[in-house]
Coordinates of C-alpha atoms and ligand atoms in Angstrom, one line a residue:
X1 CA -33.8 -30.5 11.3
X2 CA -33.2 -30.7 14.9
X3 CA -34.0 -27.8 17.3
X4 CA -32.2 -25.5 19.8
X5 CA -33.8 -24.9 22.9
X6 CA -32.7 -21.9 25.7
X7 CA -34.6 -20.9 28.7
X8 CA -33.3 -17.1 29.0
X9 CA -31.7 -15.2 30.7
X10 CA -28.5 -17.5 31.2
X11 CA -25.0 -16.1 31.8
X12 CA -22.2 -17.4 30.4
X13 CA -19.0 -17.0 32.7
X14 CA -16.5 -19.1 33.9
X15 CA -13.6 -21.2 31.6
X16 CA -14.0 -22.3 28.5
X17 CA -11.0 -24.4 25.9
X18 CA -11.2 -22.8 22.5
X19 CA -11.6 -25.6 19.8
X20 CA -9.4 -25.8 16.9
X21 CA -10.2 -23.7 14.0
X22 CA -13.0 -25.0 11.6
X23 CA -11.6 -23.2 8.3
X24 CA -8.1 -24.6 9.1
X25 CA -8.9 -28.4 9.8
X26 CA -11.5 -28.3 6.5
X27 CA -8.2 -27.5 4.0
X28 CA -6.2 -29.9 5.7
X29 CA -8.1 -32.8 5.4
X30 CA -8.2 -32.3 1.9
X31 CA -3.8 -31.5 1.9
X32 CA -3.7 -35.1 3.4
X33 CA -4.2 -36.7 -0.1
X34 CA -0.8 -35.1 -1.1
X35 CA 0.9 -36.9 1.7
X36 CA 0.5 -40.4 0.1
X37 CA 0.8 -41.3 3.9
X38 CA -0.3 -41.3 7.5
X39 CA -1.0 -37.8 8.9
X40 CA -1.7 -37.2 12.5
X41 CA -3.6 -34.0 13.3
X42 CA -4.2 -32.6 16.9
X43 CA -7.0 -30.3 18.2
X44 CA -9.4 -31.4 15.9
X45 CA -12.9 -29.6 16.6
X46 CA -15.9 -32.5 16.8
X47 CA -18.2 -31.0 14.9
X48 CA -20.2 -31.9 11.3
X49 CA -18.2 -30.2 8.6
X50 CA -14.9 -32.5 9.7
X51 CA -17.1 -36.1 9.9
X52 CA -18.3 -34.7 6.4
X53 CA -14.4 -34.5 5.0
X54 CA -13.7 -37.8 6.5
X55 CA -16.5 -39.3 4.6
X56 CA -15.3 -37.7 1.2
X57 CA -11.8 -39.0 2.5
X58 CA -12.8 -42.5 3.2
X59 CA -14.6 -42.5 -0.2
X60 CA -12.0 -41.5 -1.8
X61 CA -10.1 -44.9 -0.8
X62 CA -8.1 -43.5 2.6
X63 CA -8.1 -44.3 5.5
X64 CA -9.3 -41.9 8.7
X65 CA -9.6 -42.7 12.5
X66 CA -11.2 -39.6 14.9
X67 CA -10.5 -40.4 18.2
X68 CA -11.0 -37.6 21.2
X69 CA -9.5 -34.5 19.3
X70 CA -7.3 -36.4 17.1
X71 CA -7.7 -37.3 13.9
X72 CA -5.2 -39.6 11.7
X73 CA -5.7 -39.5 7.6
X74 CA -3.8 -42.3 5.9
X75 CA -3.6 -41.3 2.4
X76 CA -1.2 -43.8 1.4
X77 CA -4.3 -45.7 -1.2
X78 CA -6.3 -43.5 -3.5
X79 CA -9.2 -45.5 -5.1
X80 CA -11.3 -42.5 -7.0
X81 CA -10.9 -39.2 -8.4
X82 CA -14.8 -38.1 -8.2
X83 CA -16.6 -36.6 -4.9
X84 CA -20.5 -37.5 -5.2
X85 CA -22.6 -34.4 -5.5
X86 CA -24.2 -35.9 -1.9
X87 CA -21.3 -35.5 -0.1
X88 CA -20.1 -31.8 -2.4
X89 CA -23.5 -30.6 -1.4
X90 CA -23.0 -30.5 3.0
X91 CA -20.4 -27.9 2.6
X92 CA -18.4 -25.1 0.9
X93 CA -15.4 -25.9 1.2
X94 CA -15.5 -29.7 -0.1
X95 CA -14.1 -27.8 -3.4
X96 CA -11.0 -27.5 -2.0
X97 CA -10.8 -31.2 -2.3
X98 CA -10.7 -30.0 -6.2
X99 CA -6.6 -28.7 -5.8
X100 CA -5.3 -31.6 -4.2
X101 CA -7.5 -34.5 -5.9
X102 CA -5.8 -32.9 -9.3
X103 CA -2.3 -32.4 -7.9
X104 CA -2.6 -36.5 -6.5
X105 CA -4.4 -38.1 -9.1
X106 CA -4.2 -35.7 -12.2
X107 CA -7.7 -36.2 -12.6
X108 CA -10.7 -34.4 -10.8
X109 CA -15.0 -34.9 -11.2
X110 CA -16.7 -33.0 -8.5
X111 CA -20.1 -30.9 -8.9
X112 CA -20.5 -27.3 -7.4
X113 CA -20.1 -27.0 -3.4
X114 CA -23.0 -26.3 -0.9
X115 CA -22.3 -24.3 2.2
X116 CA -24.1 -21.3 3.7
X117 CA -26.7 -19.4 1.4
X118 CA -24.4 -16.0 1.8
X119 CA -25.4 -14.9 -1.5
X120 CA -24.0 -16.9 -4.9
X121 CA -21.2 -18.4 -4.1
X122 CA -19.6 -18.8 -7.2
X123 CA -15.9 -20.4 -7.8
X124 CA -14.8 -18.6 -10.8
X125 CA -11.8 -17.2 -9.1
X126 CA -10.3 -20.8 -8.4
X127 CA -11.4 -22.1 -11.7
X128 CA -9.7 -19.3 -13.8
X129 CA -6.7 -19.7 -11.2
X130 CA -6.4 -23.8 -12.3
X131 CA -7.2 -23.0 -15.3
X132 CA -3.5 -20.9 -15.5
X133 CA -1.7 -24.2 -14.2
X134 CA -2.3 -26.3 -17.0
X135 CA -5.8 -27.8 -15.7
X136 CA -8.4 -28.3 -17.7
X137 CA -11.7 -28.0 -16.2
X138 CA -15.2 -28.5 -18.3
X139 CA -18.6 -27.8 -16.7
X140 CA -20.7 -30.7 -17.8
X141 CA -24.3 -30.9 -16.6
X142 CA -23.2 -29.3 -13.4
X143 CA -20.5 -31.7 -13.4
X144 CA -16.4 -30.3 -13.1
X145 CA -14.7 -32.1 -15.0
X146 CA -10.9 -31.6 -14.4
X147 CA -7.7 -32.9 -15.7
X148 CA -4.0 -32.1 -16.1
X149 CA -3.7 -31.6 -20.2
X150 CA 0.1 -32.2 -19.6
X151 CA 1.5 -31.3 -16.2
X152 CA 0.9 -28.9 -14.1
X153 CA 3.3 -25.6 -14.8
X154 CA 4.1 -23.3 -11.8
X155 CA 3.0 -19.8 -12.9
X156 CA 2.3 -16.3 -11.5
X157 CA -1.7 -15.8 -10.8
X158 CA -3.3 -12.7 -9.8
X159 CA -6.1 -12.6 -7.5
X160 CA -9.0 -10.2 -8.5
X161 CA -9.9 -10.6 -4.7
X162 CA -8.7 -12.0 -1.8
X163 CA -10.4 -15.1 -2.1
X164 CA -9.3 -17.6 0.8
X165 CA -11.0 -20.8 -1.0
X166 CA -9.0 -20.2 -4.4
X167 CA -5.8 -19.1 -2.5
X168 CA -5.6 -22.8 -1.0
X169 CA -6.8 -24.5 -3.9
X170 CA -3.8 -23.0 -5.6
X171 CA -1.6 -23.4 -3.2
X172 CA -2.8 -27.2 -3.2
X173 CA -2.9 -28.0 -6.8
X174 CA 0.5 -26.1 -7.3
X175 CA 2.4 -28.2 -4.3
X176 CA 3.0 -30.8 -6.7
X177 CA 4.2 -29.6 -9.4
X178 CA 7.4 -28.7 -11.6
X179 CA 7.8 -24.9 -11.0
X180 CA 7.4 -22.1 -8.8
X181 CA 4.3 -20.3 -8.5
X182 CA 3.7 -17.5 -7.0
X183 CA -0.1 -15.7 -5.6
X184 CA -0.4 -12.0 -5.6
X185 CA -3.2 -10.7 -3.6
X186 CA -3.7 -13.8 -2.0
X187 CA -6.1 -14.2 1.1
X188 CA -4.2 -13.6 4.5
X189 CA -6.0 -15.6 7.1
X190 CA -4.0 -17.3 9.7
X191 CA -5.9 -20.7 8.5
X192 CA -4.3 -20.5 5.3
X193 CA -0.7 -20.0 7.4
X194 CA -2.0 -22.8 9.3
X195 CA -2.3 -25.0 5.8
X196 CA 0.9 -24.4 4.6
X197 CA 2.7 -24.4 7.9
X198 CA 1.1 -28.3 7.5
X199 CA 2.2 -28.5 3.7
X200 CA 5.4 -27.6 4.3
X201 CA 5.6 -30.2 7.4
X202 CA 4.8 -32.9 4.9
X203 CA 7.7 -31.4 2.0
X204 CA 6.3 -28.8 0.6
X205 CA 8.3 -25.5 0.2
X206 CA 6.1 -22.6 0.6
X207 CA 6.4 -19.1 1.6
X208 CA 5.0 -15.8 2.3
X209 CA 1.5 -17.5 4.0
X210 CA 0.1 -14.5 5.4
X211 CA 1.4 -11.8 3.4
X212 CA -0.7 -11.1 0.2
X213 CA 2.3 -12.5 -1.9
X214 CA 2.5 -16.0 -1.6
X215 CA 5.3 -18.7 -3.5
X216 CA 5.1 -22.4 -3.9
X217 CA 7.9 -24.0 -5.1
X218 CA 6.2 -27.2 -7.1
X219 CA 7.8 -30.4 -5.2
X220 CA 7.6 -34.1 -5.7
X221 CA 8.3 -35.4 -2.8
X222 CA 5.6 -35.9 0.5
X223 CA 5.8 -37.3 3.9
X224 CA 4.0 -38.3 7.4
X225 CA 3.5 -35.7 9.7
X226 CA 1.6 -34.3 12.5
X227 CA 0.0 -31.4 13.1
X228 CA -1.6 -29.0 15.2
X229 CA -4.7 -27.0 14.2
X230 CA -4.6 -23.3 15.6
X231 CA -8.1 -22.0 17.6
X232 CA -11.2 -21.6 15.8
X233 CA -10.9 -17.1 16.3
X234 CA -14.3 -17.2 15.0
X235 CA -15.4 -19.5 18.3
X236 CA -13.5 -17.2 20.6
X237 CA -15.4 -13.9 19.3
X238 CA -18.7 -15.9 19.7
X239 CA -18.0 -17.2 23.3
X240 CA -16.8 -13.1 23.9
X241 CA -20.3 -11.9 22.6
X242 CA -22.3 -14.5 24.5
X243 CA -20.8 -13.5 27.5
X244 CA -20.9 -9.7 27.0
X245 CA -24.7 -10.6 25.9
X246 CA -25.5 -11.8 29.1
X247 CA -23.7 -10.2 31.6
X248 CA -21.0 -12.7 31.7
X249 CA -17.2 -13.2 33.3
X250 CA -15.4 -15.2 30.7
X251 CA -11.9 -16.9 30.5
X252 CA -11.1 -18.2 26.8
X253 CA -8.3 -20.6 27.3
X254 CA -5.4 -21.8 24.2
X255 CA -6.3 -18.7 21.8
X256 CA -3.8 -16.5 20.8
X257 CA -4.8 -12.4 21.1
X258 CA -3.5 -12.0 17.5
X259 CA -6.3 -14.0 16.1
X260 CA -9.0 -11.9 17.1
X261 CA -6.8 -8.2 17.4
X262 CA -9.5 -6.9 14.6
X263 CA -12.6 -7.5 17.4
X264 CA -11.3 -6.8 20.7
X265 CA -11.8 -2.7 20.0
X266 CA -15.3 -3.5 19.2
X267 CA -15.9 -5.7 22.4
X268 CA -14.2 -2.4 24.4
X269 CA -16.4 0.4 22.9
X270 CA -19.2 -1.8 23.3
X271 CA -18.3 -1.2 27.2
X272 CA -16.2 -4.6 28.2
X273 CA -13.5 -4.8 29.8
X274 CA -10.6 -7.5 27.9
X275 CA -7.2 -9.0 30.0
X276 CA -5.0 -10.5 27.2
X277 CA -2.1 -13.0 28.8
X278 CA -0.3 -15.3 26.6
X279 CA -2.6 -18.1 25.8
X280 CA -6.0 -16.5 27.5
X281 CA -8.1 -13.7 27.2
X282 CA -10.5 -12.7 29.7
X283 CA -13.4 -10.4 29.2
X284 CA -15.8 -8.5 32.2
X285 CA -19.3 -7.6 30.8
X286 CA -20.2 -4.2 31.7
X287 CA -23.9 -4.4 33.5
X288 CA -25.0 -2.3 30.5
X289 CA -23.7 -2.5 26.6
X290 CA -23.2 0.5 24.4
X291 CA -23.2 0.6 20.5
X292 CA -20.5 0.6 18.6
X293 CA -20.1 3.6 16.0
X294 CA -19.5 1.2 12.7
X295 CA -18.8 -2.3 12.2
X296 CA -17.7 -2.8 8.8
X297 CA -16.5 -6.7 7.7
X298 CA -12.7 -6.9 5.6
X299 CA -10.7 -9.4 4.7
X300 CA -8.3 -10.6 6.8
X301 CA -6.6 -8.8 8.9
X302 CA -9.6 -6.9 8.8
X303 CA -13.0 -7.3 10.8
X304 CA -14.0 -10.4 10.1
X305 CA -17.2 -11.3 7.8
X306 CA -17.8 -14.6 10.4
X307 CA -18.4 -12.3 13.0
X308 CA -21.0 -10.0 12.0
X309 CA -23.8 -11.8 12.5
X310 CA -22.7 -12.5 15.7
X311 CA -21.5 -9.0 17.5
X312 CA -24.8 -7.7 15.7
X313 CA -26.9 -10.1 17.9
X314 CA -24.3 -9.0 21.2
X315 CA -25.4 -5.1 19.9
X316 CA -29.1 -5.8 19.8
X317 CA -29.5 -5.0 23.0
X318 CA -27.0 -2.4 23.4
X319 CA -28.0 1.4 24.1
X320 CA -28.0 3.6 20.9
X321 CA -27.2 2.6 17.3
X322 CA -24.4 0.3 16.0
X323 CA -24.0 0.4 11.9
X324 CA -23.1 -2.4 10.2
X325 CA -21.6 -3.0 6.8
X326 CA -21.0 -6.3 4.7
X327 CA -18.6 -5.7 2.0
X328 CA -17.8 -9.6 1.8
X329 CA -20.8 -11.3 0.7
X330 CA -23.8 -10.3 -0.8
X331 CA -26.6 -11.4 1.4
X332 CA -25.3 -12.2 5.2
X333 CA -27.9 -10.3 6.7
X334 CA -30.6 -13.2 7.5
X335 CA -30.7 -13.6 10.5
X336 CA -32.1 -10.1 11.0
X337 CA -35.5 -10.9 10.4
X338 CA -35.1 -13.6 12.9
X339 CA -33.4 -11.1 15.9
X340 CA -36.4 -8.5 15.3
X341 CA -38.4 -11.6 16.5
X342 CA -37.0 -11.7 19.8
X343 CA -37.5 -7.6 19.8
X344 CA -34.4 -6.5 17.8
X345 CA -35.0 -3.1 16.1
X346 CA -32.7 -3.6 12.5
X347 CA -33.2 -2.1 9.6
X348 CA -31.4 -3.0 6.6
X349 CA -30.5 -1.0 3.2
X350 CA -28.2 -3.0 1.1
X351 CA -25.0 -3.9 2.5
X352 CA -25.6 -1.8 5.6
X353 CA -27.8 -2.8 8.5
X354 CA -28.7 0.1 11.7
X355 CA -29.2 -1.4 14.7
X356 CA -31.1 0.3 17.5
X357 CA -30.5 -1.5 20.7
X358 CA -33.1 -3.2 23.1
X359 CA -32.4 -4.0 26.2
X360 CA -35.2 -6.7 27.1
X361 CA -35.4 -9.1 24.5
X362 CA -37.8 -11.8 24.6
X363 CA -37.7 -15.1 23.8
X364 CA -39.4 -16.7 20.7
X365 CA -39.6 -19.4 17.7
X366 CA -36.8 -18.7 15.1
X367 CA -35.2 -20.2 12.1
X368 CA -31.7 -20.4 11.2
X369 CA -30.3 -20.0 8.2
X370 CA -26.4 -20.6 8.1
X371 CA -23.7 -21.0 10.3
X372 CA -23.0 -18.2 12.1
X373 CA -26.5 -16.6 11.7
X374 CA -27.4 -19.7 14.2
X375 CA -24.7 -18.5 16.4
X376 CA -26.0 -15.1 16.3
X377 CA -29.7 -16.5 17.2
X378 CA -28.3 -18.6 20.3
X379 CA -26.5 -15.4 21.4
X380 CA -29.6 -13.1 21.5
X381 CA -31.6 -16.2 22.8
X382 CA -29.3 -16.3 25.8
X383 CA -29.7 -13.0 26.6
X384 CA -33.8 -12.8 25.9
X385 CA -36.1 -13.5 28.6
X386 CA -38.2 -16.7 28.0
X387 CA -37.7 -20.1 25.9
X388 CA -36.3 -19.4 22.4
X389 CA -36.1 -22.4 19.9
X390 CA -34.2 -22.6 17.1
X391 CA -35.0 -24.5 14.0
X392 CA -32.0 -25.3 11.9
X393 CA -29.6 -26.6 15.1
X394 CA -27.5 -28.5 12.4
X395 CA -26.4 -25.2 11.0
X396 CA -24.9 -24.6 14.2
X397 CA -23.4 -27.9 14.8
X398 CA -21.6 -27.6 11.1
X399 CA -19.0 -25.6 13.1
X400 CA -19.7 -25.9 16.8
X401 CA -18.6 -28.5 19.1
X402 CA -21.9 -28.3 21.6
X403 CA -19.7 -28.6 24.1
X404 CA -18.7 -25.1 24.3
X405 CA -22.6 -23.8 26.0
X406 CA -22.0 -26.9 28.2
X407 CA -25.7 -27.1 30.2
X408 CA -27.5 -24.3 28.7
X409 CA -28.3 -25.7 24.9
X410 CA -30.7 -28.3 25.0
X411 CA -31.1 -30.1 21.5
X412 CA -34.1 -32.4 20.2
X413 CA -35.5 -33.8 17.1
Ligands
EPZ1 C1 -14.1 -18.9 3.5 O1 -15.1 -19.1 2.5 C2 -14.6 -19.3 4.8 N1 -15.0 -20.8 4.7 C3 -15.9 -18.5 5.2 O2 -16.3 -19.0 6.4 C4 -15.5 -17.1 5.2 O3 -16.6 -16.3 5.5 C5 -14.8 -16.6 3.9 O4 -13.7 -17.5 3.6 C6 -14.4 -15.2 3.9 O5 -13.5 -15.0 5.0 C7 -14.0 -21.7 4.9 O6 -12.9 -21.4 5.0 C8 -14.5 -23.1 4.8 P1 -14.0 -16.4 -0.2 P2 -14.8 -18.9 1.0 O7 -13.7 -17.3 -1.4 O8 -13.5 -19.5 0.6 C9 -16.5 -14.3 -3.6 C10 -17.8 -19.8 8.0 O9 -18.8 -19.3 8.5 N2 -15.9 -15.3 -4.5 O10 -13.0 -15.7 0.5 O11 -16.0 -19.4 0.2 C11 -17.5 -14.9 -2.7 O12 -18.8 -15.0 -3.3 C12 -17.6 -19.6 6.5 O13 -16.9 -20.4 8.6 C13 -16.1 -15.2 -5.9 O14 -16.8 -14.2 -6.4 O15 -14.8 -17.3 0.8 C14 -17.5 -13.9 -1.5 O16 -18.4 -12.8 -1.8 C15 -18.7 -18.8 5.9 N3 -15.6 -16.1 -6.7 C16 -16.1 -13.4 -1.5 O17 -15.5 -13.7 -2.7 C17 -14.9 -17.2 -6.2 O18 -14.4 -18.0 -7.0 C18 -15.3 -14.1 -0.4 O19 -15.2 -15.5 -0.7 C19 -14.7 -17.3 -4.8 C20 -15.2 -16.3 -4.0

């Protein structure tokens, strides 16, 4: 896997455009096969997860053009109903192919995702959810084998947990459909108002995206349309951190203060100073960080988990203790190991981690592990004096454009 290489200290100040959000261009990719037509979709982020939907796309028998930060899906000619486990395996969230593939063709045959190692990531939730829609769905040597036994029936599903993958598989697969159904305790993330704001562009009639009661009126009918992808909050926290880690004056351009609300009071205890105006934010790094009391990851609108890796590497070298806990996924802690290389004191004890800040890291050879633990690494490497390389750059590149460190990420085979 290619490498990341940093010469630290280096300061990140000046401007930087926020890309569009990863986790909201990944589920509407796959909402283009209900179109059955040509979708044009702005502020497209250039990074590996999207080329990897446009190849399950194209396989599928559509066609796709990416040009700049615009990407148009013509749906109009489905060939196949089966993703290859090659192409299921690059990334989580190629099983949200599974709602709309079904809804479309009325036949799906997809293997388990890949994605991050955050722990198991098992898909129970959205299989028991299609399973209440009249889908049937047999696990065959690793193989899903779906189909619609009759039609799909609009129902009412409970969510056991806010799960954000099931709540758009269901919002997919029930789109088309005869029936309302309706979501309780559905996932509030502003990428899932982002899909349906998109849905409902191309005919479908949904409502409540955002709210943890969401209804789809099943529809028949679909359309062109274009679309424009809302910015990546995820990015704008870990442009915020890299600047705060490094002494940094930063203006984020196109990102809406909403999107980040539940990480600007950590970014102010931790000693910066934020300027919201309507489509920037600005943050001042203090010339010394302090700890923050407790970071503890929520669903949406909560702290987000995407982040924690990420404001734990902008803590490391913050004075006095910062406590951490993960109550989303089992094992996101990973990259630990890898920030007490570069002088980090952590210690972990299930789901909490304690972080006693240093403030002289030094550089070093590290390993990423996911996506945001690579972001977390490049943070702390920025701020540690000396060359740190990172192993694992593709981890990053899943859900960075490069283009956001311009001139102080060097990459190599
Ligand atoms: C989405 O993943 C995001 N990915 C993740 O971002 C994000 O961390 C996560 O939501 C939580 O916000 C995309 O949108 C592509 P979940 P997803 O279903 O849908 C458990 C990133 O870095 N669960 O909300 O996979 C699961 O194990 C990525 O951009 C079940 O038990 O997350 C986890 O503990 C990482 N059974 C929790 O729920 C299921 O069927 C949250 O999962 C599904 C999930």
């Amino acid at each position: 896997m290619r490498k990341i290489i940093i010469n630290g200290p280096c300061e990140v100040s000046g401007e930087v455009d926020i890309q569009g959000a990863k986790n909201s261009i990944l589920p509407i990719l796959a909402a283009t096969i209900i179109a059955r037509n040509e979708c044009v979709i702005k502020n497209c982020p250039n990074i590996l997860d999207v080329h990897t939907s446009l190849e399950i796309l194209n396989y599928l028998g559509c066609k796709t053009k990416f040009e700049g930060s615009t990407i148009i899906v013509d749906s109009s000619q489905i060939s196949k109903n089966e993703i290859p486990e090659k192409l299921m395996r690059k990334m989580r969230s190629s099983i949200i192919f599974l709602g709309s593939l079904i809804a479309r063709t009325g036949r799906a045959k997809l293997t388990f995702p890949g994605g991050c190692e955050l722990g198991p990531r098992p898909i129970d939730l959205h299989i028991s959810a299609l399973k209440q829609l009249g889908i049937s769905i047999d696990n065959i040597h690793g193989n899903l084998e779906c189909k619609i036994e009759n039609k799909i029936i609009g129902t009412d599903i409970v969510l056991p947990f806010p799960s954000v993958g099931a709540t758009e598989n269901i919002i997919l697969a029930s789109s088309i459909c005869s029936g309302t159904t309706t979501i309780e305790n559905a996932a509030r993330e502003p990428e899932i108002v982002d899909l349906t704001r998109f849905l409902n562009k191309i005919g479908a009639k949904i409502h409540g995206a955002g709210s943890s009661k969401i209804v789809i009126e099943g529809t028949h009918k679909f359309n062109s349309s274009e679309h424009y992808i809302i910015p990546d909050r995820i990015v704008a926290i870990t442009l915020m951190a890299a600047a705060a880690s490094t002494g940094g004056n930063l203006t984020l351009k196109n990102i809406k203060t909403d999107l980040i609300s539940s990480a600007i009071p950590i970014f102010e205890e931790s000693g910066c100073l934020i300027k919201t105006y309507e489509k920037n934010i600005e943050i001042l790094s203090p010339e010394t960080l302090y700890s923050v009391k407790e970071v503890r990851t929520m669903p949406y609108p909560g702290f987000p988990t995407d982040a924690q890796a990420i404001i734990m590497a902008m803590l490391s070298k913050a004075i006095g203790t910062s406590v951490f806990v993960e109550t989303i996924f089992e094992s996101r802690f990973k990259h630990t190991e890898e920030l007490i290389k570069l002088g980090a004191k952590i210690k972990i004890n299930g789901n909490v981690a304690i972080i006693e800040g240093n403030k002289y890291l030094s550089g070093a050879k590290l390993q990423a592990y996911d996506l945001r633990g690579a972001a977390a690494l490049i943070i702390a490497g920025l701020a540690a004096y000396g060359k740190t390389t990172i192993s694992g750059a593709d981890y990053f590149l899943r859900g960075y454009d490069l283009s956001i460190f311009p001139n102080i990420l060097t990459i190599n085979e």
